[in-house]
Amino acid sequence: MSTRIAFIGLGIMGSPMAVHLQEAGHQVTGYDPTPDKTAALVAAGGRAASSAAEAIRDAEVIAVMVPDSPHVASVLQDEGGVFDSAASDALIIDFSSIRPDVTAELASAAKARGLRIIDAPVSGGEAGAKNAALSIMVGGSAEDFELAQPLLDVVGKTVVHVGPSGAGQTVKAANQLIVAINIEAVAEALVFLEAYGVDTKAALDVLGGGLAGSAVLEQKRDNMTTRSFEPGFRIDLHHKDMGIVTSAAREAGVVLPLGALAAQLVASVRACGGGGLDHSALLQGVERLSGGSK
C-alpha cells in the first residue's frame, strides 16, 4: 500500500532514505531548510515542500532526520511543526540520534495530542543509507513498531524493536560508544603498522580475516590509508553522540572508562578543526599525539 509520508531533514542520511521510500511506491514530500537538498527526492518522483507545515499536512507518516535533540524538539513543537500540523493519529518516526530522556518527553507530549511516535535511530552511515542497509533500533509500543515496520524495512537491513520510547536512543548511544572505540583502535593500529614500514594493505587484509575484523575495519580502512575524510558521518555528530553516551552513563551511575577517553579523543579532533570530517579522521588525532603535524 502507498503511504503519504512527510520527510523532514534531507541531509547525507535523510535524502537517500526519502528516495528509497519514494521508489518503493510511497508518496514522499520532503522539506529541508536548505532547499537544494530536496533535488534527489524530486528527481525520484517525490515532492518538495516550502515549509515543514506544508510537508506534514495530510501525511499519514512523518519521518524526521535532523542532527540533535533541540532540532527534533523544534520540528515537533514549534509553531507550524508536527504537533500543530499533523493529522490526528499520524505516526511520527524519529530517525534522528538524540538524548533518550528528550525522546521520552517528546513521546509523552505526542501521545497527549493523539499522535503515535517511535524513536528509530539508525547505524550504517552514508553507505548504509544509500544501499538501504541500515541497522535500525526502535523504541516505542509494539503496535506502533508493527505499523512502521514495512517502511523501516525499505531503508534498513536489520530492524529490531528494542523496547519502549527512548530504548532505541539508548541502544544507538551504545552503538556510537562501540564505533568510536573501534575507529580509535583501527587508527592506532594503522599508525603502529606504518611506523614499522609494514605493507598496510596486506596487514589490514589479514587482520580483517581474524578476530580483529570488524565492520569499522572493513568500511573505514580506505579512508584511513588514503587520508580521505569526506564525511559519511561527521566528527561533529559523533562528538554530539559521545556527549549523549557520557551524560546518560552518569545518570545511570555506570562507569565507561574507554568511553570517556574516546569522547575526549573525538572532542580533540573537533577542537583542531576536524568537525566536518568523517569520524575516521580520529586517525589525525593519533598522528598528532605521535608527533605528526596533521
mmCIF file of C-alpha atoms in Angstrom:
data_model
loop_
_atom_site.group_PDB
_atom_site.id
_atom_site.type_symbol
_atom_site.label_atom_id
_atom_site.label_comp_id
_atom_site.label_asym_id
_atom_site.label_seq_id
_atom_site.Cartn_x
_atom_site.Cartn_y
_atom_site.Cartn_z
ATOM 1 C CA MET A 1 0.000 0.000 0.000
ATOM 2 C CA SER A 2 1.153 3.515 -0.774
ATOM 3 C CA THR A 3 1.627 5.735 2.256
ATOM 4 C CA ARG A 4 1.702 9.534 2.318
ATOM 5 C CA ILE A 5 4.993 10.396 4.003
ATOM 6 C CA ALA A 6 6.435 13.736 5.061
ATOM 7 C CA PHE A 7 10.223 13.551 5.364
ATOM 8 C CA ILE A 8 11.812 16.363 7.375
ATOM 9 C CA GLY A 9 15.589 16.637 7.034
ATOM 10 C CA LEU A 10 17.217 15.645 3.742
ATOM 11 C CA GLY A 11 20.907 15.617 4.549
ATOM 12 C CA ILE A 12 23.534 12.921 3.991
ATOM 13 C CA MET A 13 21.298 10.281 5.557
ATOM 14 C CA GLY A 14 17.784 11.632 5.078
ATOM 15 C CA SER A 15 17.971 12.235 1.332
ATOM 16 C CA PRO A 16 18.727 8.649 0.245
ATOM 17 C CA MET A 17 16.249 7.294 2.799
ATOM 18 C CA ALA A 18 13.491 9.506 1.399
ATOM 19 C CA VAL A 19 14.412 8.467 -2.145
ATOM 20 C CA HIS A 20 14.174 4.767 -1.237
ATOM 21 C CA LEU A 21 10.716 5.295 0.232
ATOM 22 C CA GLN A 22 9.560 7.155 -2.888
ATOM 23 C CA GLU A 23 10.971 4.476 -5.186
ATOM 24 C CA ALA A 24 9.200 1.813 -3.115
ATOM 25 C CA GLY A 25 5.887 3.311 -4.234
ATOM 26 C CA HIS A 26 5.116 5.698 -1.394
ATOM 27 C CA GLN A 27 4.192 9.356 -1.810
ATOM 28 C CA VAL A 28 7.011 11.317 -0.191
ATOM 29 C CA THR A 29 7.005 15.064 0.357
ATOM 30 C CA GLY A 30 10.306 16.363 1.652
ATOM 31 C CA TYR A 31 11.365 19.500 3.463
ATOM 32 C CA ASP A 32 14.815 20.774 4.343
ATOM 33 C CA PRO A 33 15.852 24.291 5.387
ATOM 34 C CA THR A 34 18.380 24.127 2.536
ATOM 35 C CA PRO A 35 16.040 23.873 -0.477
ATOM 36 C CA ASP A 36 18.503 22.286 -2.915
ATOM 37 C CA LYS A 37 18.703 19.213 -0.682
ATOM 38 C CA THR A 38 15.282 18.191 -1.986
ATOM 39 C CA ALA A 39 16.678 17.704 -5.517
ATOM 40 C CA ALA A 40 17.334 13.950 -5.285
ATOM 41 C CA LEU A 41 13.856 13.275 -3.922
ATOM 42 C CA VAL A 42 12.214 15.359 -6.647
ATOM 43 C CA ALA A 43 14.278 13.551 -9.301
ATOM 44 C CA ALA A 44 12.926 10.266 -7.907
ATOM 45 C CA GLY A 45 9.337 11.485 -8.278
ATOM 46 C CA GLY A 46 8.768 12.956 -4.829
ATOM 47 C CA ARG A 47 7.645 16.469 -3.954
ATOM 48 C CA ALA A 48 9.488 19.352 -2.330
ATOM 49 C CA ALA A 49 7.672 21.453 0.255
ATOM 50 C CA SER A 50 8.471 25.057 1.061
ATOM 51 C CA SER A 51 7.831 24.548 4.778
ATOM 52 C CA ALA A 52 7.588 21.771 7.320
ATOM 53 C CA ALA A 53 3.892 22.539 7.778
ATOM 54 C CA GLU A 54 3.272 22.062 4.054
ATOM 55 C CA ALA A 55 5.105 18.725 4.054
ATOM 56 C CA ILE A 56 3.289 17.479 7.150
ATOM 57 C CA ARG A 57 -0.219 18.422 6.052
ATOM 58 C CA ASP A 58 -2.255 15.278 5.262
ATOM 59 C CA ALA A 59 0.745 12.989 5.814
ATOM 60 C CA GLU A 60 -0.001 9.620 7.369
ATOM 61 C CA VAL A 61 3.609 9.222 8.492
ATOM 62 C CA ILE A 62 6.077 11.960 9.418
ATOM 63 C CA ALA A 63 9.745 10.936 9.261
ATOM 64 C CA VAL A 64 12.318 13.154 10.963
ATOM 65 C CA MET A 65 16.081 13.014 10.383
ATOM 66 C CA VAL A 66 17.784 16.044 11.913
ATOM 67 C CA PRO A 67 21.074 16.470 13.806
ATOM 68 C CA ASP A 68 20.350 16.842 17.529
ATOM 69 C CA SER A 69 17.813 16.962 20.371
ATOM 70 C CA PRO A 70 16.975 20.687 20.027
ATOM 71 C CA HIS A 71 16.325 20.232 16.306
ATOM 72 C CA VAL A 72 13.899 17.362 16.894
ATOM 73 C CA ALA A 73 12.135 19.331 19.634
ATOM 74 C CA SER A 74 11.849 22.293 17.267
ATOM 75 C CA VAL A 75 10.476 20.201 14.365
ATOM 76 C CA LEU A 76 7.868 18.662 16.641
ATOM 77 C CA GLN A 77 6.934 21.537 18.957
ATOM 78 C CA ASP A 78 7.451 24.841 17.106
ATOM 79 C CA GLU A 79 4.516 26.740 15.675
ATOM 80 C CA GLY A 80 3.572 25.089 12.404
ATOM 81 C CA GLY A 81 5.533 21.993 13.342
ATOM 82 C CA VAL A 82 4.460 18.388 13.640
ATOM 83 C CA PHE A 83 2.313 18.775 16.744
ATOM 84 C CA ASP A 84 0.465 21.710 15.189
ATOM 85 C CA SER A 85 0.147 20.370 11.643
ATOM 86 C CA ALA A 86 -0.085 16.584 11.768
ATOM 87 C CA ALA A 87 -3.317 14.772 11.082
ATOM 88 C CA SER A 88 -4.942 13.015 14.021
ATOM 89 C CA ASP A 89 -3.401 9.615 14.718
ATOM 90 C CA ALA A 90 -0.429 10.227 12.413
ATOM 91 C CA LEU A 91 2.690 8.175 13.069
ATOM 92 C CA ILE A 92 5.952 10.007 13.749
ATOM 93 C CA ILE A 93 9.191 8.129 13.028
ATOM 94 C CA ASP A 94 12.184 9.921 14.500
ATOM 95 C CA PHE A 95 15.290 8.601 12.750
ATOM 96 C CA SER A 96 17.494 11.178 14.497
ATOM 97 C CA SER A 97 20.024 10.263 17.178
ATOM 98 C CA ILE A 98 19.166 12.262 20.296
ATOM 99 C CA ARG A 99 19.068 12.013 24.080
ATOM 100 C CA PRO A 100 16.886 9.181 25.424
ATOM 101 C CA ASP A 101 15.313 11.436 28.060
ATOM 102 C CA VAL A 102 14.321 14.011 25.422
ATOM 103 C CA THR A 103 12.809 11.228 23.317
ATOM 104 C CA ALA A 104 10.728 10.026 26.264
ATOM 105 C CA GLU A 105 9.472 13.577 26.951
ATOM 106 C CA LEU A 106 8.559 14.175 23.311
ATOM 107 C CA ALA A 107 6.815 10.801 23.133
ATOM 108 C CA SER A 108 4.634 11.720 26.112
ATOM 109 C CA ALA A 109 3.782 15.059 24.510
ATOM 110 C CA ALA A 110 2.944 13.391 21.182
ATOM 111 C CA LYS A 111 0.679 10.818 22.782
ATOM 112 C CA ALA A 112 -1.125 13.552 24.712
ATOM 113 C CA ARG A 113 -2.045 15.012 21.318
ATOM 114 C CA GLY A 114 -3.290 11.694 19.948
ATOM 115 C CA LEU A 115 -0.196 11.131 17.814
ATOM 116 C CA ARG A 116 1.857 7.952 17.648
ATOM 117 C CA ILE A 117 5.644 8.082 17.781
ATOM 118 C CA ILE A 118 8.631 5.773 17.660
ATOM 119 C CA ASP A 119 12.317 6.529 18.021
ATOM 120 C CA ALA A 120 14.205 4.736 15.253
ATOM 121 C CA PRO A 121 17.833 5.909 15.162
ATOM 122 C CA VAL A 122 19.977 4.288 12.516
ATOM 123 C CA SER A 123 23.509 2.992 12.120
ATOM 124 C CA GLY A 124 25.402 2.375 8.903
ATOM 125 C CA GLY A 125 26.404 5.846 7.788
ATOM 126 C CA GLU A 126 26.023 7.273 4.313
ATOM 127 C CA ALA A 127 26.801 3.928 2.653
ATOM 128 C CA GLY A 128 24.100 2.199 4.668
ATOM 129 C CA ALA A 129 21.580 4.891 3.780
ATOM 130 C CA LYS A 130 22.403 4.761 0.072
ATOM 131 C CA ASN A 131 22.285 0.961 -0.015
ATOM 132 C CA ALA A 132 19.130 0.650 2.140
ATOM 133 C CA ALA A 133 21.222 -1.464 4.522
ATOM 134 C CA LEU A 134 20.855 0.485 7.757
ATOM 135 C CA SER A 135 20.608 -1.077 11.183
ATOM 136 C CA ILE A 136 17.568 0.449 12.889
ATOM 137 C CA MET A 137 16.967 0.194 16.631
ATOM 138 C CA VAL A 138 13.372 1.046 17.505
ATOM 139 C CA GLY A 139 11.802 2.284 20.715
ATOM 140 C CA GLY A 140 8.042 2.613 21.178
ATOM 141 C CA SER A 141 4.987 0.431 21.508
ATOM 142 C CA ALA A 142 4.842 -2.941 19.776
ATOM 143 C CA GLU A 143 1.724 -1.790 17.903
ATOM 144 C CA ASP A 144 3.416 1.317 16.511
ATOM 145 C CA PHE A 145 6.520 -0.685 15.600
ATOM 146 C CA GLU A 146 4.377 -3.165 13.661
ATOM 147 C CA LEU A 147 2.718 -0.294 11.814
ATOM 148 C CA ALA A 148 6.069 1.270 10.919
ATOM 149 C CA GLN A 149 7.993 -1.892 10.077
ATOM 150 C CA PRO A 150 7.094 -2.080 6.355
ATOM 151 C CA LEU A 151 8.545 1.412 5.929
ATOM 152 C CA LEU A 152 11.577 0.682 8.087
ATOM 153 C CA ASP A 153 12.262 -2.428 6.033
ATOM 154 C CA VAL A 154 12.518 -0.242 2.917
ATOM 155 C CA VAL A 155 15.519 1.681 4.309
ATOM 156 C CA GLY A 156 17.021 -0.856 6.711
ATOM 157 C CA LYS A 157 18.522 -4.315 6.604
ATOM 158 C CA THR A 158 18.442 -5.030 10.349
ATOM 159 C CA VAL A 159 15.308 -3.665 12.024
ATOM 160 C CA VAL A 160 14.753 -4.548 15.675
ATOM 161 C CA HIS A 161 12.234 -3.397 18.292
ATOM 162 C CA VAL A 162 14.334 -2.921 21.437
ATOM 163 C CA GLY A 163 11.800 -1.606 23.968
ATOM 164 C CA PRO A 164 9.615 1.360 24.918
ATOM 165 C CA SER A 165 10.107 5.005 23.929
ATOM 166 C CA GLY A 166 13.722 6.025 24.406
ATOM 167 C CA ALA A 167 15.081 2.476 24.177
ATOM 168 C CA GLY A 168 16.081 2.982 20.545
ATOM 169 C CA GLN A 169 18.116 6.026 21.510
ATOM 170 C CA THR A 170 19.775 4.146 24.365
ATOM 171 C CA VAL A 171 20.840 1.348 22.026
ATOM 172 C CA LYS A 172 22.074 3.916 19.481
ATOM 173 C CA ALA A 173 24.203 5.541 22.197
ATOM 174 C CA ALA A 174 25.758 2.132 22.920
ATOM 175 C CA ASN A 175 26.352 1.710 19.181
ATOM 176 C CA GLN A 176 28.191 5.025 18.987
ATOM 177 C CA LEU A 177 30.302 4.090 22.008
ATOM 178 C CA ILE A 178 31.407 0.853 20.317
ATOM 179 C CA VAL A 179 32.019 2.534 16.948
ATOM 180 C CA ALA A 180 34.158 5.338 18.405
ATOM 181 C CA ILE A 181 36.354 2.899 20.319
ATOM 182 C CA ASN A 182 36.695 0.676 17.236
ATOM 183 C CA ILE A 183 37.671 3.571 14.982
ATOM 184 C CA GLU A 184 40.259 4.715 17.507
ATOM 185 C CA ALA A 185 41.664 1.170 17.743
ATOM 186 C CA VAL A 186 41.962 0.860 13.949
ATOM 187 C CA ALA A 187 43.584 4.299 13.748
ATOM 188 C CA GLU A 188 46.155 3.385 16.407
ATOM 189 C CA ALA A 189 46.886 0.050 14.724
ATOM 190 C CA LEU A 190 47.454 1.765 11.374
ATOM 191 C CA VAL A 191 49.880 4.319 12.838
ATOM 192 C CA PHE A 192 51.696 1.470 14.595
ATOM 193 C CA LEU A 193 51.949 -0.579 11.372
ATOM 194 C CA GLU A 194 53.163 2.383 9.338
ATOM 195 C CA ALA A 195 55.850 3.162 11.903
ATOM 196 C CA TYR A 196 57.380 -0.246 11.148
ATOM 197 C CA GLY A 197 57.071 0.050 7.365
ATOM 198 C CA VAL A 198 54.651 -2.855 7.110
ATOM 199 C CA ASP A 199 52.601 -3.374 3.933
ATOM 200 C CA THR A 200 49.449 -1.891 5.411
ATOM 201 C CA LYS A 201 47.071 -3.295 2.780
ATOM 202 C CA ALA A 202 48.303 -6.819 3.402
ATOM 203 C CA ALA A 203 48.277 -6.267 7.159
ATOM 204 C CA LEU A 204 44.714 -4.974 7.177
ATOM 205 C CA ASP A 205 43.608 -7.826 4.925
ATOM 206 C CA VAL A 206 44.854 -10.437 7.372
ATOM 207 C CA LEU A 207 43.608 -8.535 10.427
ATOM 208 C CA GLY A 208 40.185 -8.280 8.826
ATOM 209 C CA GLY A 209 40.046 -12.046 8.415
ATOM 210 C CA GLY A 210 40.641 -12.769 12.094
ATOM 211 C CA LEU A 211 39.192 -11.777 15.431
ATOM 212 C CA ALA A 212 40.300 -8.173 14.854
ATOM 213 C CA GLY A 213 37.960 -7.956 11.880
ATOM 214 C CA SER A 214 35.008 -5.580 12.168
ATOM 215 C CA ALA A 215 32.610 -3.501 10.102
ATOM 216 C CA VAL A 216 34.666 -0.469 11.116
ATOM 217 C CA LEU A 217 37.870 -2.016 9.784
ATOM 218 C CA GLU A 218 36.150 -3.025 6.556
ATOM 219 C CA GLN A 219 34.373 0.274 5.913
ATOM 220 C CA LYS A 220 36.924 2.795 7.193
ATOM 221 C CA ARG A 221 40.281 1.302 6.169
ATOM 222 C CA ASP A 222 40.334 3.077 2.794
ATOM 223 C CA ASN A 223 39.543 6.435 4.383
ATOM 224 C CA MET A 224 42.451 5.992 6.751
ATOM 225 C CA THR A 225 45.066 4.561 4.380
ATOM 226 C CA THR A 226 44.382 7.281 1.783
ATOM 227 C CA ARG A 227 43.768 10.028 4.363
ATOM 228 C CA SER A 228 40.491 10.810 2.608
ATOM 229 C CA PHE A 229 37.957 12.008 5.146
ATOM 230 C CA GLU A 230 34.994 13.074 3.030
ATOM 231 C CA PRO A 231 32.177 12.787 5.562
ATOM 232 C CA GLY A 232 29.981 9.731 5.679
ATOM 233 C CA PHE A 233 29.402 10.512 9.353
ATOM 234 C CA ARG A 234 30.893 13.741 10.641
ATOM 235 C CA ILE A 235 33.088 14.143 13.713
ATOM 236 C CA ASP A 236 30.664 16.895 14.826
ATOM 237 C CA LEU A 237 27.834 14.355 15.025
ATOM 238 C CA HIS A 238 29.915 11.701 16.756
ATOM 239 C CA HIS A 239 31.009 14.343 19.264
ATOM 240 C CA LYS A 240 27.337 15.033 19.953
ATOM 241 C CA ASP A 241 26.635 11.320 20.324
ATOM 242 C CA MET A 242 29.530 10.780 22.725
ATOM 243 C CA GLY A 243 28.101 13.583 24.834
ATOM 244 C CA ILE A 244 24.837 11.637 24.948
ATOM 245 C CA VAL A 245 26.725 8.486 25.991
ATOM 246 C CA THR A 246 28.707 10.107 28.789
ATOM 247 C CA SER A 247 25.724 12.057 30.109
ATOM 248 C CA ALA A 248 23.429 9.026 30.103
ATOM 249 C CA ALA A 249 26.105 6.890 31.763
ATOM 250 C CA ARG A 250 26.463 9.455 34.539
ATOM 251 C CA GLU A 251 22.687 9.494 35.072
ATOM 252 C CA ALA A 252 22.643 5.690 35.253
ATOM 253 C CA GLY A 253 25.570 5.612 37.668
ATOM 254 C CA VAL A 254 27.753 3.450 35.423
ATOM 255 C CA VAL A 255 31.420 3.969 34.590
ATOM 256 C CA LEU A 256 32.642 3.861 30.986
ATOM 257 C CA PRO A 257 36.433 4.371 31.148
ATOM 258 C CA LEU A 258 37.149 3.748 27.460
ATOM 259 C CA GLY A 259 34.015 5.647 26.513
ATOM 260 C CA ALA A 260 35.156 8.715 28.431
ATOM 261 C CA LEU A 261 38.565 8.570 26.748
ATOM 262 C CA ALA A 262 37.031 8.071 23.304
ATOM 263 C CA ALA A 263 34.773 11.080 23.891
ATOM 264 C CA GLN A 264 37.823 13.225 24.682
ATOM 265 C CA LEU A 265 39.691 11.984 21.594
ATOM 266 C CA VAL A 266 36.709 12.814 19.377
ATOM 267 C CA ALA A 267 36.492 16.242 21.048
ATOM 268 C CA SER A 268 40.204 16.807 20.414
ATOM 269 C CA VAL A 269 39.928 16.196 16.656
ATOM 270 C CA ARG A 270 36.925 18.511 16.569
ATOM 271 C CA ALA A 271 38.781 21.218 18.520
ATOM 272 C CA CYS A 272 41.617 21.020 15.976
ATOM 273 C CA GLY A 273 39.217 21.862 13.155
ATOM 274 C CA GLY A 274 38.129 18.380 12.093
ATOM 275 C CA GLY A 275 34.449 18.632 12.975
ATOM 276 C CA GLY A 276 33.323 18.458 9.360
ATOM 277 C CA LEU A 277 35.443 15.420 8.542
ATOM 278 C CA ASP A 278 34.409 11.777 8.616
ATOM 279 C CA HIS A 279 34.821 10.165 12.043
ATOM 280 C CA SER A 280 37.646 8.040 10.613
ATOM 281 C CA ALA A 281 39.627 11.286 10.978
ATOM 282 C CA LEU A 282 40.274 10.137 14.547
ATOM 283 C CA LEU A 283 43.432 8.972 12.790
ATOM 284 C CA GLN A 284 44.586 12.589 12.677
ATOM 285 C CA GLY A 285 44.440 12.751 16.455
ATOM 286 C CA VAL A 286 46.623 9.650 16.781
ATOM 287 C CA GLU A 287 49.114 11.131 14.329
ATOM 288 C CA ARG A 288 49.280 14.381 16.271
ATOM 289 C CA LEU A 289 49.848 12.537 19.544
ATOM 290 C CA SER A 290 52.595 10.539 17.804
ATOM 291 C CA GLY A 291 54.435 13.701 16.757
ATOM 292 C CA GLY A 292 52.904 14.201 13.341
ATOM 293 C CA SER A 293 51.864 17.605 12.047
ATOM 294 C CA LYS A 294 48.361 16.724 10.852
#
